[in-house]
Amino acid sequence: MSSKNTYILGIESSCDDTAAAILCNGNVLSNVVANQSIHEKYGGVVPELASRAHQQNIVPVVDQAIEQAGISLSDLNAVAFTQGPGLMGSLLVGTSFAKSLAYGLNIPLIDVNHMQAHILAHFIENEGSEKPEFPFLAMTISGGHTQIVRVDAHFKMTVIGETIDDAVGEAFDKSGKILGLGYPAGPEIDKRSKLGNPKAFKFTKPKVAGLNFSFSGLKTAILYFIQKQLKENPQFIEENLDDVCASIQYTIIEILMDKLKLAVKETGINRIAIGGGVSANSGIRAALKQAESQYGWKTYVPAFEFTTDNAAMIAIVGYLKYLEKEYADQTIMATARLKL
Ligand code: KG4
Ligand code: ZN
C-alpha cells in the first residue's frame, strides 16, 4: 500500500450501537454498525445489557470493518475511539479494546469526543455533500443531547445553548411511549407525521430564556392531553395517531427552529449544520431547506448513515487529530460526562 495513504480505524460504543469504520484519507472504506435489539422490549437502553452486548459485538464488528475495507490490521495508521460522553459500561468496552489494539500494533491511539464527532461528521469526504465553512453553528440533536455549538475551527467549539432537562430525541421517544409506539419512536413518529395534520392539536412550547432548551414540560403536556382524550374516547389514539404524531413533531421542530433563529440573530452566523440521530428527521430537514430560501441561511445536513451513532464520524475526528499529531497515551480513561 502507498505510504501516502492514512488508514484510521474508528470505534464507537458510547450507547447501544457497537460500530467500527475504516477511513482512508477521510474517505469511508467501511462503516459497520451492530444495533442492539435487546433494549426494544424494555422501551429504553438498559446499561448493563448494552455493555454485555458490546463485549460480544466488538470483535466481529471490527473484523467486518477491516474485511469490508479490503485492508489488513497492519495497514492501520491509528486507532480512534469514543472516550465519552456516554454510558460508562459501554464506553469501557470500546476504550479498552482500542487501547489494547493500538498497543499491540504499536500505532497511535486517538481519543474522540462523541459530540464533537457528530459535528465533524460533516468533514467526511463524501461526494455530493459540501463541507461547512467556518465559522458555523452546529445543532446536535440526539437521544442523549441537544446543543447549539459555535464552531470556529475543527477543534474550536463553544456550546452556546443546550437542554436543561430531556434531549430532543427523548422527547420523541417518550412521546412515542405514551402513544404505545416501539423504541426508539423517533423514526415512526417521523413516518406517521407525513400522513397526519401538524395543526390538528396544539401543544404549548416551553419558555426557556436564551439559547437553552427544555423538553420535559412538553412530554408532560402530551401525557395529560392523551389521558384526558382517552377518558372521553378510549379509541382516541388509534383514531388520531397520525395527527397526534404530526402535531408533536411540528411542535418539536418549532422549538428547534425558534432557537436556531435566535442563535443566528445573536451570533450573526447563518451557516447551520445539524448532526445526531434526530437530524435524520424529515421535518427538520424540510424546515432547514425552507429557511435557506426564507432567511438566506446556508444549511448542511449529513448523509443518513452519518446521522445516528456510527464509527465513520469517530474515524474522521481521528484522522483530523492524526494530521495534527494529537495522540492519547495508555493512561487515558473512558469519561462518561466528557464535555465538549
Ligand atoms: O445519535 P443517536 O443515534 O444516539 C444518541 O447519541 O443518542 O440518536 C438516537 C435518537 C433517538 O432518540 C431516535 O428516536 C432519534 O435519534 N431518531 C429520530 C429519527 N431517527 C432517529 N427522531 C426523529 N425522527 C427520526 N427520523
Ligand atoms: Zn450520538
PDB file of N, CA and C and ligand atoms in Angstrom, residues 114 118 142 309 313, ligand 2:
ATOM      1  N   HIS A 114     -17.579  12.225  21.491  1.00  0.00           N
ATOM      2  CA  HIS A 114     -18.723  11.799  20.668  1.00  0.00           C
ATOM      3  C   HIS A 114     -19.515  12.987  20.101  1.00  0.00           C
ATOM      4  N   HIS A 118     -20.219  14.070  16.127  1.00  0.00           N
ATOM      5  CA  HIS A 118     -21.489  14.320  15.427  1.00  0.00           C
ATOM      6  C   HIS A 118     -21.364  15.581  14.560  1.00  0.00           C
ATOM      7  N   SER A 142     -29.848  14.585  19.466  1.00  0.00           N
ATOM      8  CA  SER A 142     -29.821  13.119  19.526  1.00  0.00           C
ATOM      9  C   SER A 142     -30.632  12.633  20.713  1.00  0.00           C
ATOM     10  N   ASP A 309     -25.744   7.163  15.557  1.00  0.00           N
ATOM     11  CA  ASP A 309     -24.403   6.812  16.013  1.00  0.00           C
ATOM     12  C   ASP A 309     -23.696   5.884  15.020  1.00  0.00           C
ATOM     13  N   MET A 313     -17.861   8.751  11.855  1.00  0.00           N
ATOM     14  CA  MET A 313     -17.699  10.089  12.442  1.00  0.00           C
ATOM     15  C   MET A 313     -16.572  10.089  13.488  1.00  0.00           C
TER      16      MET A 313
HETATM   17 ZN    ZN B   2     -24.870  10.183  19.237  1.00  0.00          ZN
END
